[in-house]
Tab-separated table of C-alpha atoms in Angstrom:
chain	number	residue	atom	x	y	z
A	1	UNK	CA	-2.223	21.040	-48.890
A	2	UNK	CA	-1.920	23.289	-45.867
A	3	UNK	CA	-3.879	26.543	-45.881
A	4	UNK	CA	-4.425	29.327	-43.384
A	5	UNK	CA	-8.037	28.199	-43.058
A	6	UNK	CA	-6.929	24.721	-42.052
A	7	UNK	CA	-4.485	26.089	-39.477
A	8	UNK	CA	-7.235	28.210	-37.963
A	9	UNK	CA	-9.263	25.079	-37.244
A	10	UNK	CA	-6.453	23.957	-34.931
A	11	UNK	CA	-5.659	27.317	-33.368
A	12	UNK	CA	-7.307	29.358	-30.650
A	13	UNK	CA	-6.672	33.071	-31.128
A	14	UNK	CA	-4.216	34.372	-28.569
A	15	UNK	CA	-2.964	30.925	-27.586
A	16	UNK	CA	0.774	30.328	-27.295
A	17	UNK	CA	0.566	26.822	-28.764
A	18	UNK	CA	-0.299	25.425	-32.198
A	19	UNK	CA	-0.863	21.670	-32.445
A	20	UNK	CA	-0.943	20.369	-36.032
A	21	UNK	CA	-0.075	16.772	-35.177
A	22	UNK	CA	-3.613	15.532	-35.757
A	23	UNK	CA	-3.790	16.689	-39.385
A	24	UNK	CA	-4.243	13.719	-41.711
A	25	UNK	CA	-2.419	15.326	-44.654
A	26	UNK	CA	1.350	15.607	-44.329
A	27	UNK	CA	2.889	19.027	-43.827
A	28	UNK	CA	6.048	19.361	-45.921
A	29	UNK	CA	8.711	22.022	-46.476
A	30	UNK	CA	6.586	23.959	-48.975
A	31	UNK	CA	3.713	24.113	-46.482
A	32	UNK	CA	6.058	25.386	-43.801
A	33	UNK	CA	7.649	28.058	-45.996
A	34	UNK	CA	4.532	29.279	-47.804
A	35	UNK	CA	1.817	28.932	-45.160
A	36	UNK	CA	3.032	28.134	-41.651
A	37	UNK	CA	5.816	30.719	-41.370
A	38	UNK	CA	3.546	33.568	-42.606
A	39	UNK	CA	0.879	32.400	-40.132
A	40	UNK	CA	3.386	32.439	-37.266
A	41	UNK	CA	4.517	35.901	-38.324
A	42	UNK	CA	0.915	37.131	-38.169
A	43	UNK	CA	0.361	35.480	-34.768
A	44	UNK	CA	3.393	36.411	-32.660
A	45	UNK	CA	1.889	34.951	-29.478
A	46	UNK	CA	2.601	31.429	-30.790
A	47	UNK	CA	5.849	30.094	-29.379
A	48	UNK	CA	5.183	26.317	-29.406
A	49	UNK	CA	4.404	24.286	-32.534
A	50	UNK	CA	3.677	20.564	-32.685
A	51	UNK	CA	4.455	19.026	-36.089
A	52	UNK	CA	4.755	15.429	-34.930
A	53	UNK	CA	4.189	12.815	-37.596
A	54	UNK	CA	4.619	15.085	-40.625
A	55	UNK	CA	7.177	15.419	-43.410
A	56	UNK	CA	9.315	18.450	-42.585
A	57	UNK	CA	12.795	18.109	-44.040
A	58	UNK	CA	15.430	20.721	-44.872
A	59	UNK	CA	14.378	24.251	-45.965
A	60	UNK	CA	11.209	24.175	-43.880
A	61	UNK	CA	13.190	22.891	-40.930
A	62	UNK	CA	15.756	25.688	-41.228
A	63	UNK	CA	12.968	28.272	-41.287
A	64	UNK	CA	11.375	26.852	-38.154
A	65	UNK	CA	14.493	26.456	-36.030
A	66	UNK	CA	15.510	30.027	-36.829
A	67	UNK	CA	12.070	31.608	-36.405
A	68	UNK	CA	12.620	34.212	-33.668
A	69	UNK	CA	9.359	33.738	-31.741
A	70	UNK	CA	9.494	29.954	-31.415
A	71	UNK	CA	10.659	28.490	-28.109
A	72	UNK	CA	9.281	24.964	-28.447
A	73	UNK	CA	9.094	22.583	-31.425
A	74	UNK	CA	7.879	18.984	-31.579
A	75	UNK	CA	9.323	17.249	-34.653
A	76	UNK	CA	8.947	13.656	-33.513
A	77	UNK	CA	8.152	11.072	-36.200
A	78	UNK	CA	9.382	13.254	-39.084
A	79	UNK	CA	12.205	10.969	-40.267
A	80	UNK	CA	14.686	13.825	-40.038
A	81	UNK	CA	17.745	11.611	-39.756
A	82	UNK	CA	21.174	12.903	-38.789
A	83	UNK	CA	21.099	15.767	-41.303
A	84	UNK	CA	17.851	17.114	-39.920
A	85	UNK	CA	19.066	16.781	-36.344
A	86	UNK	CA	22.187	18.759	-37.203
A	87	UNK	CA	20.027	21.536	-38.649
A	88	UNK	CA	18.047	21.644	-35.401
A	89	UNK	CA	21.319	21.840	-33.486
A	90	UNK	CA	22.044	25.221	-35.105
A	91	UNK	CA	19.073	26.926	-33.436
A	92	UNK	CA	19.754	29.948	-31.274
A	93	UNK	CA	16.175	30.405	-30.063
A	94	UNK	CA	14.550	27.039	-29.312
A	95	UNK	CA	14.483	25.858	-25.704
A	96	UNK	CA	12.245	22.776	-26.108
A	97	UNK	CA	12.884	20.227	-28.883
A	98	UNK	CA	11.340	16.790	-29.399
A	99	UNK	CA	13.216	14.721	-31.992
A	100	UNK	CA	11.884	11.327	-30.943
A	101	UNK	CA	11.690	8.505	-33.490
A	102	UNK	CA	13.566	10.276	-36.274
A	103	UNK	CA	16.216	7.738	-37.242
A	104	UNK	CA	18.980	9.740	-35.550
A	105	UNK	CA	22.212	7.834	-34.888
A	106	UNK	CA	25.200	10.169	-35.248
A	107	UNK	CA	24.100	13.697	-34.354
A	108	UNK	CA	24.268	13.647	-30.555
A	109	UNK	CA	27.531	15.581	-30.447
A	110	UNK	CA	26.040	18.370	-32.577
A	111	UNK	CA	22.953	18.600	-30.374
A	112	UNK	CA	25.063	18.492	-27.222
A	113	UNK	CA	27.016	21.522	-28.434
A	114	UNK	CA	23.855	23.663	-28.638
A	115	UNK	CA	23.597	26.414	-26.011
A	116	UNK	CA	19.883	27.279	-25.991
A	117	UNK	CA	18.006	23.943	-25.866
A	118	UNK	CA	16.958	23.222	-22.279
A	119	UNK	CA	14.623	20.287	-22.925
A	120	UNK	CA	15.611	17.624	-25.469
A	121	UNK	CA	13.693	14.428	-26.216
A	122	UNK	CA	15.414	11.751	-28.268
A	123	UNK	CA	13.600	8.528	-27.435
A	124	UNK	CA	13.212	5.842	-30.115
A	125	UNK	CA	16.387	6.819	-31.953
A	126	UNK	CA	19.577	4.743	-32.158
A	127	UNK	CA	22.476	6.400	-30.387
A	128	UNK	CA	25.666	4.777	-29.166
A	129	UNK	CA	27.224	5.412	-25.770
A	130	UNK	CA	30.117	7.130	-27.503
A	131	UNK	CA	27.727	9.694	-29.021
A	132	UNK	CA	25.373	10.080	-26.061
A	133	UNK	CA	28.205	10.728	-23.613
A	134	UNK	CA	28.631	14.122	-25.292
A	135	UNK	CA	25.640	15.393	-23.306
A	136	UNK	CA	27.648	15.013	-20.112
A	137	UNK	CA	29.512	18.237	-20.863
A	138	UNK	CA	26.449	20.292	-21.838
A	139	UNK	CA	25.786	22.894	-19.140
A	140	UNK	CA	22.434	24.164	-20.497
A	141	UNK	CA	20.202	21.089	-20.668
A	142	UNK	CA	17.722	20.738	-17.822
A	143	UNK	CA	15.792	17.755	-19.210
A	144	UNK	CA	17.105	14.931	-21.390
A	145	UNK	CA	15.097	11.949	-22.644
A	146	UNK	CA	17.188	9.024	-23.868
A	147	UNK	CA	14.546	6.304	-23.471
A	148	UNK	CA	14.666	3.310	-25.814
A	149	UNK	CA	17.742	4.389	-27.762
A	150	UNK	CA	20.156	1.598	-26.877
A	151	UNK	CA	22.574	3.439	-24.592
A	152	UNK	CA	23.889	1.886	-21.397
A	153	UNK	CA	25.930	2.318	-18.255
A	154	UNK	CA	28.709	4.272	-19.977
A	155	UNK	CA	26.311	7.113	-20.813
A	156	UNK	CA	24.749	7.042	-17.358
A	157	UNK	CA	28.125	7.127	-15.642
A	158	UNK	CA	29.307	10.054	-17.779
A	159	UNK	CA	26.167	12.056	-17.008
A	160	UNK	CA	26.384	11.278	-13.307
A	161	UNK	CA	30.031	12.265	-13.032
A	162	UNK	CA	30.233	15.342	-15.259
A	163	UNK	CA	26.854	16.958	-15.890
A	164	UNK	CA	25.742	19.590	-13.370
A	165	UNK	CA	22.726	21.128	-15.131
A	166	UNK	CA	20.294	18.223	-15.648
A	167	UNK	CA	17.198	18.237	-13.458
A	168	UNK	CA	15.185	15.575	-15.300
A	169	UNK	CA	16.673	12.456	-16.909
A	170	UNK	CA	14.793	9.643	-18.647
A	171	UNK	CA	16.936	6.673	-19.544
A	172	UNK	CA	14.157	4.095	-19.301
A	173	UNK	CA	13.471	1.105	-21.567
A	174	UNK	CA	17.142	0.554	-22.293
A	175	UNK	CA	16.622	-2.839	-20.665
A	176	UNK	CA	19.763	-4.921	-20.066
A	177	UNK	CA	22.052	-1.982	-20.914
A	178	UNK	CA	21.306	-0.160	-17.641
A	179	UNK	CA	22.287	-1.951	-14.408
A	180	UNK	CA	23.320	-1.099	-10.850
A	181	UNK	CA	26.777	-0.193	-12.148
A	182	UNK	CA	25.391	2.779	-14.036
A	183	UNK	CA	23.802	4.184	-10.893
A	184	UNK	CA	26.931	4.202	-8.719
A	185	UNK	CA	28.075	7.758	-9.428
A	186	UNK	CA	24.675	9.246	-8.586
A	187	UNK	CA	25.495	8.883	-4.905
A	188	UNK	CA	24.668	12.195	-3.174
A	189	UNK	CA	23.801	13.797	-6.523
A	190	UNK	CA	22.460	17.297	-5.809
A	191	UNK	CA	21.018	18.342	-9.181
A	192	UNK	CA	18.589	15.684	-10.487
A	193	UNK	CA	14.958	16.176	-9.453
A	194	UNK	CA	13.355	13.510	-11.679
A	195	UNK	CA	14.810	10.169	-12.763
A	196	UNK	CA	13.099	7.531	-14.930
A	197	UNK	CA	14.655	4.052	-14.802
A	198	UNK	CA	11.690	1.825	-15.632
A	199	UNK	CA	12.289	-1.224	-17.815
A	200	UNK	CA	15.973	-1.477	-16.955
A	201	UNK	CA	17.998	-4.145	-15.126
A	202	UNK	CA	18.594	-2.232	-11.891
A	203	UNK	CA	18.161	-4.151	-8.643
A	204	UNK	CA	17.925	-3.489	-4.912
A	205	UNK	CA	21.447	-2.142	-4.388
A	206	UNK	CA	20.715	0.717	-6.787
A	207	UNK	CA	18.168	2.068	-4.306
A	208	UNK	CA	20.849	2.467	-1.667
A	209	UNK	CA	22.521	4.981	-4.006
A	210	UNK	CA	19.280	6.615	-5.172
A	211	UNK	CA	18.218	7.172	-1.567
A	212	UNK	CA	21.201	9.508	-1.099
A	213	UNK	CA	20.218	11.919	-3.897
A	214	UNK	CA	19.444	15.167	-2.115
A	215	UNK	CA	16.998	16.729	-4.607
A	216	UNK	CA	15.307	13.689	-6.164
A	217	UNK	CA	11.553	14.373	-6.031
A	218	UNK	CA	10.237	11.990	-8.688
A	219	UNK	CA	11.480	8.447	-9.320
A	220	UNK	CA	10.194	5.704	-11.622
A	221	UNK	CA	11.699	2.263	-11.024
A	222	UNK	CA	8.766	0.234	-12.334
A	223	UNK	CA	9.258	-3.091	-14.103
A	224	UNK	CA	12.736	-3.585	-12.670
A	225	UNK	CA	14.334	-6.113	-10.310
A	226	UNK	CA	13.409	-4.165	-7.175
A	227	UNK	CA	12.183	-6.171	-4.150
A	228	UNK	CA	11.278	-5.520	-0.515
A	229	UNK	CA	14.974	-5.443	0.409
A	230	UNK	CA	15.593	-2.434	-1.810
A	231	UNK	CA	12.590	-0.413	-0.668
A	232	UNK	CA	13.939	-0.442	2.898
A	233	UNK	CA	16.544	2.114	1.778
A	234	UNK	CA	13.721	4.650	1.341
A	235	UNK	CA	12.657	4.514	4.972
A	236	UNK	CA	12.232	8.092	6.253
A	237	UNK	CA	13.356	9.525	2.906
A	238	UNK	CA	12.455	13.209	3.188
A	239	UNK	CA	12.900	14.231	-0.458
A	240	UNK	CA	10.902	11.954	-2.789
A	241	UNK	CA	7.364	13.148	-3.585
A	242	UNK	CA	6.393	10.810	-6.454
A	243	UNK	CA	7.338	7.138	-6.615
A	244	UNK	CA	6.369	4.572	-9.252
A	245	UNK	CA	7.229	0.955	-8.433
A	246	UNK	CA	4.502	-0.887	-10.333
A	247	UNK	CA	5.241	-4.294	-11.851
A	248	UNK	CA	7.963	-5.108	-9.329
A	249	UNK	CA	8.240	-7.948	-6.800
A	250	UNK	CA	7.419	-5.851	-3.738
A	251	UNK	CA	4.955	-7.097	-1.138
A	252	UNK	CA	3.420	-5.902	2.132
A	253	UNK	CA	6.752	-5.873	3.952
A	254	UNK	CA	7.999	-2.902	1.911
A	255	UNK	CA	4.988	-0.726	2.719
A	256	UNK	CA	6.212	-0.076	6.236
A	257	UNK	CA	9.173	1.876	4.816
A	258	UNK	CA	7.080	3.684	2.205
A	259	UNK	CA	4.634	4.863	4.861
A	260	UNK	CA	7.458	6.698	6.654
A	261	UNK	CA	8.247	9.019	3.722
A	262	UNK	CA	7.009	12.444	4.906
A	263	UNK	CA	6.747	14.141	1.495
A	264	UNK	CA	5.354	11.292	-0.607
A	265	UNK	CA	2.314	12.561	-2.577
A	266	UNK	CA	1.938	10.094	-5.454
A	267	UNK	CA	2.487	6.355	-5.154
A	268	UNK	CA	1.985	3.678	-7.812
A	269	UNK	CA	1.939	0.105	-6.479
A	270	UNK	CA	-0.136	-1.408	-9.285
A	271	UNK	CA	0.579	-4.961	-10.463
A	272	UNK	CA	2.424	-5.866	-7.265
A	273	UNK	CA	1.736	-8.371	-4.502
A	274	UNK	CA	0.541	-5.922	-1.845
A	275	UNK	CA	-2.588	-6.831	0.123
A	276	UNK	CA	-5.083	-5.160	2.428
A	277	UNK	CA	-2.873	-6.054	5.396
A	278	UNK	CA	0.034	-4.017	4.059
A	279	UNK	CA	-2.155	-0.962	3.598
A	280	UNK	CA	-2.646	-0.785	7.355
A	281	UNK	CA	0.710	1.027	7.420
A	282	UNK	CA	-0.962	3.943	5.612
A	283	UNK	CA	-3.702	4.412	8.192
A	284	UNK	CA	-4.077	8.163	8.895
A	285	UNK	CA	-1.474	9.037	6.256
A	286	UNK	CA	-1.539	12.817	5.729
A	287	UNK	CA	0.551	13.280	2.562
A	288	UNK	CA	-0.473	10.886	-0.235
A	289	UNK	CA	-2.826	12.492	-2.755
A	290	UNK	CA	-2.758	9.906	-5.559
A	291	UNK	CA	-2.635	6.162	-4.928
A	292	UNK	CA	-2.632	3.485	-7.645
A	293	UNK	CA	-3.430	-0.036	-6.430
A	294	UNK	CA	-4.691	-1.486	-9.701
A	295	UNK	CA	-4.308	-5.267	-10.095
A	296	UNK	CA	-3.078	-5.813	-6.534
A	297	UNK	CA	-4.361	-8.356	-4.008
A	298	UNK	CA	-6.420	-5.904	-1.956
A	299	UNK	CA	-10.010	-6.553	-0.914
A	300	UNK	CA	-12.782	-4.634	0.844
A	301	UNK	CA	-10.985	-4.137	4.163
A	302	UNK	CA	-8.301	-2.097	2.364
A	303	UNK	CA	-10.753	0.777	2.027
A	304	UNK	CA	-11.006	1.016	5.810
A	305	UNK	CA	-7.348	2.074	5.842
A	306	UNK	CA	-7.506	4.219	2.713
A	307	UNK	CA	-10.477	6.234	3.941
A	308	UNK	CA	-8.364	7.551	6.829
A	309	UNK	CA	-5.870	9.186	4.441
A	310	UNK	CA	-6.705	12.870	4.790
A	311	UNK	CA	-5.266	14.114	1.466
A	312	UNK	CA	-6.274	11.268	-0.857
A	313	UNK	CA	-7.945	12.705	-3.976
A	314	UNK	CA	-7.247	10.109	-6.703
A	315	UNK	CA	-7.584	6.391	-6.063
A	316	UNK	CA	-7.231	3.497	-8.502
A	317	UNK	CA	-8.385	0.075	-7.278
A	318	UNK	CA	-9.217	-1.356	-10.712
A	319	UNK	CA	-9.072	-5.135	-11.132
A	320	UNK	CA	-9.036	-5.867	-7.409
A	321	UNK	CA	-11.381	-7.727	-5.071
A	322	UNK	CA	-13.318	-4.594	-4.073
A	323	UNK	CA	-17.113	-5.040	-3.815
A	324	UNK	CA	-20.004	-2.725	-3.028
A	325	UNK	CA	-19.622	-3.669	0.634
A	326	UNK	CA	-16.115	-2.249	0.580
A	327	UNK	CA	-17.255	0.912	-1.171
A	328	UNK	CA	-19.559	1.580	1.779
A	329	UNK	CA	-16.453	2.483	3.819
A	330	UNK	CA	-16.103	5.571	1.610
A	331	UNK	CA	-19.460	7.029	2.657
A	332	UNK	CA	-19.382	10.839	3.097
A	333	UNK	CA	-15.716	11.069	2.086
A	334	UNK	CA	-14.741	14.712	1.474
A	335	UNK	CA	-11.455	14.378	-0.444
A	336	UNK	CA	-11.818	11.835	-3.279
A	337	UNK	CA	-12.143	13.426	-6.723
A	338	UNK	CA	-11.302	10.503	-9.014
A	339	UNK	CA	-12.062	6.853	-8.333
A	340	UNK	CA	-11.252	3.985	-10.695
A	341	UNK	CA	-13.332	0.866	-10.008
A	342	UNK	CA	-12.938	-0.765	-13.413
A	343	UNK	CA	-12.945	-4.555	-13.280
A	344	UNK	CA	-13.976	-4.750	-9.615
A	345	UNK	CA	-16.940	-6.663	-8.194
A	346	UNK	CA	-19.183	-3.701	-7.433
A	347	UNK	CA	-22.859	-3.659	-8.415
A	348	UNK	CA	-25.630	-1.059	-8.555
A	349	UNK	CA	-25.742	-0.709	-4.762
A	350	UNK	CA	-22.346	1.044	-4.845
A	351	UNK	CA	-23.987	4.164	-6.305
A	352	UNK	CA	-25.743	4.839	-3.002
A	353	UNK	CA	-22.361	5.416	-1.345
A	354	UNK	CA	-20.767	7.141	-4.338
A	355	UNK	CA	-23.546	9.731	-4.255
A	356	UNK	CA	-22.320	10.856	-0.818
A	357	UNK	CA	-18.785	11.735	-1.975
A	358	UNK	CA	-18.962	15.519	-2.046
A	359	UNK	CA	-15.775	16.152	-4.101
A	360	UNK	CA	-16.195	13.328	-6.621
A	361	UNK	CA	-15.645	14.384	-10.252
A	362	UNK	CA	-14.944	11.121	-12.086
A	363	UNK	CA	-15.587	7.408	-11.567
A	364	UNK	CA	-14.802	4.439	-13.795
A	365	UNK	CA	-17.235	1.524	-13.452
A	366	UNK	CA	-16.379	-0.309	-16.688
A	367	UNK	CA	-16.408	-4.129	-16.604
A	368	UNK	CA	-18.235	-4.329	-13.278
A	369	UNK	CA	-21.661	-5.648	-12.324
A	370	UNK	CA	-23.358	-2.245	-12.559
A	371	UNK	CA	-26.224	-1.961	-15.022
A	372	UNK	CA	-26.892	0.577	-17.723
A	373	UNK	CA	-30.064	1.647	-15.968
A	374	UNK	CA	-28.184	2.465	-12.764
A	375	UNK	CA	-25.522	4.433	-14.644
A	376	UNK	CA	-28.152	6.435	-16.521
A	377	UNK	CA	-30.002	7.227	-13.291
A	378	UNK	CA	-26.815	8.300	-11.482
A	379	UNK	CA	-25.812	10.551	-14.377
A	380	UNK	CA	-29.172	12.265	-14.365
A	381	UNK	CA	-29.036	12.860	-10.624
A	382	UNK	CA	-25.352	13.889	-10.541
A	383	UNK	CA	-24.532	15.712	-13.811
A	384	UNK	CA	-21.293	17.101	-12.379
A	385	UNK	CA	-19.749	13.647	-12.053
A	386	UNK	CA	-18.223	12.025	-15.144
A	387	UNK	CA	-18.911	8.294	-15.346
A	388	UNK	CA	-16.757	6.017	-17.498
A	389	UNK	CA	-18.656	2.852	-18.409
A	390	UNK	CA	-17.141	1.844	-21.730
A	391	UNK	CA	-18.427	-1.731	-21.823
A	392	UNK	CA	-22.011	-0.454	-21.590
A	393	UNK	CA	-21.745	1.450	-24.887
A	394	UNK	CA	-23.357	-1.397	-26.781
A	395	UNK	CA	-26.316	-1.171	-24.419
A	396	UNK	CA	-27.110	2.329	-25.591
A	397	UNK	CA	-25.346	4.451	-22.993
A	398	UNK	CA	-23.512	7.353	-24.606
A	399	UNK	CA	-19.980	7.495	-23.238
A	400	UNK	CA	-17.490	10.348	-23.445
A	401	UNK	CA	-13.976	9.570	-24.607
A	402	UNK	CA	-11.508	9.312	-21.778
A	403	UNK	CA	-7.757	9.480	-22.165
A	404	UNK	CA	-4.897	8.251	-20.052
A	405	UNK	CA	-1.449	9.716	-19.723
A	406	UNK	CA	1.285	7.111	-19.813
A	407	UNK	CA	4.960	7.086	-19.094
A	408	UNK	CA	5.950	5.170	-22.236
A	409	UNK	CA	6.278	7.145	-25.495
A	410	UNK	CA	3.800	5.535	-27.938
A	411	UNK	CA	3.013	7.251	-31.220
A	412	UNK	CA	-0.781	6.817	-31.142
A	413	UNK	CA	-1.811	10.449	-30.710
A	414	UNK	CA	0.257	13.466	-29.812
A	415	UNK	CA	-1.161	16.487	-28.066
A	416	UNK	CA	0.265	19.874	-27.153
A	417	UNK	CA	-0.050	20.445	-23.454
A	418	UNK	CA	-1.041	23.810	-22.055
A	419	UNK	CA	1.955	23.568	-19.737
A	420	UNK	CA	5.015	25.409	-21.048
A	421	UNK	CA	7.467	23.157	-22.882
A	422	UNK	CA	5.399	20.076	-22.036
A	423	UNK	CA	4.232	18.081	-25.027
A	424	UNK	CA	2.556	14.961	-23.730
A	425	UNK	CA	1.633	11.743	-25.474
A	426	UNK	CA	-1.832	10.359	-24.831
A	427	UNK	CA	-3.942	7.440	-25.979
A	428	UNK	CA	-7.578	6.521	-25.551
A	429	UNK	CA	-8.661	4.046	-22.939
A	430	UNK	CA	-9.623	0.609	-24.250
A	431	UNK	CA	-13.349	0.082	-24.729
A	432	UNK	CA	-13.113	-3.088	-22.636
A	433	UNK	CA	-15.082	-5.220	-25.037
A	434	UNK	CA	-12.542	-8.030	-25.221
A	435	UNK	CA	-10.539	-10.152	-22.854
A	436	UNK	CA	-10.270	-9.725	-19.108
A	437	UNK	CA	-6.713	-8.432	-19.429
A	438	UNK	CA	-7.949	-5.324	-21.256
A	439	UNK	CA	-8.130	-3.742	-17.821
A	440	UNK	CA	-4.376	-4.155	-17.524
A	441	UNK	CA	-3.721	-1.315	-19.971
A	442	UNK	CA	-3.251	1.181	-17.141
A	443	UNK	CA	-6.929	1.978	-16.881
A	444	UNK	CA	-6.737	5.180	-14.900
A	445	UNK	CA	-6.024	8.718	-16.064
A	446	UNK	CA	-3.725	9.066	-13.104
A	447	UNK	CA	-1.869	5.789	-13.306
A	448	UNK	CA	1.612	6.374	-14.784
A	449	UNK	CA	3.162	9.742	-15.123
A	450	UNK	CA	5.800	10.917	-17.577
A	451	UNK	CA	7.345	13.812	-19.202
């Protein structure tokens, strides 16, 4: 049973967000009406509430969607169904709504008619193209998440042709339903700033269209049919700042084009065939801040190129051929803040170089050849640097929990972000006590972004 005392354990006085998703006991309509609404009334600074994974239904739902102070509401995993979604659609105050995984199939037209919701998340529901196309005529939505709901090219074409308000669109994990055909009408699109197409059937020709989008800053085309031939279309692209192409068939040849992109800040090439030779194209790169090369074919000489990148602050080389000899190339680096070395071949001698990195805040040395004694010594000498060494837990080293943000929407643990309207889904890193492939679970906290 929910009480004010319980709520206070999850709330920081004066905060604008209240995250109740981690409560083990379900919150139902009675809890909302008798406890939560009075608490919100007494704490008017709260305008975001996370009730993911609870049991809110009808009367409690009506009270929440009409509560005047609320601007954001996460109701994912509440089994609201179409009736609940239609109640949410009546809101005149909410701007952020997450209805993911609620068994919704026939309420898209009601939600599309709403005139206050700017951010709507519907992943893991079951909408048809006929329903989802209704969002094409909504002129208020700025962000729409339709991942893993079964829609296809018809929805994508309708949105591309008719919608002029969307800035962020996630239509990922709709697999064979999304192909090059659905991308055609995005040619020279001048509204979308973020587009998520991972786990779809798009291929190289789609990139010719995507390269013409004049405001596209963030693009995820991971786990698709993209090859070197498609990446060539991005040569000298002056708009894209974040690009995720992990788990594609690209190789060194494509890196020449990527290295010409003057605004590229974040690049994910993990689980591809790139090698140290390809990274030579990034020598003296002055824009990339975050680089993910996990599970690629790079070896020690790659770090000779990477160390010349003047803005590089986060680097993931987990599960590669990097050794302590390669780490020596990083000596006295003044930009790296996070370094993921999980599953590499480094040993205790790497700590001598790591100690010279003046900006270093976090390193992951799990599943390497480093010893518990060396980790303990480094921690004592450098208390400001967080060390992740999960596989050494059994040897008596106390390890802090580390979490990784992922682009997919799992329902492991849901957390209210401090960023306005941004509820993010996080899960804990694996403890790396099993098979070698444990490292493949996107080991870094800066590996795969998503809204």
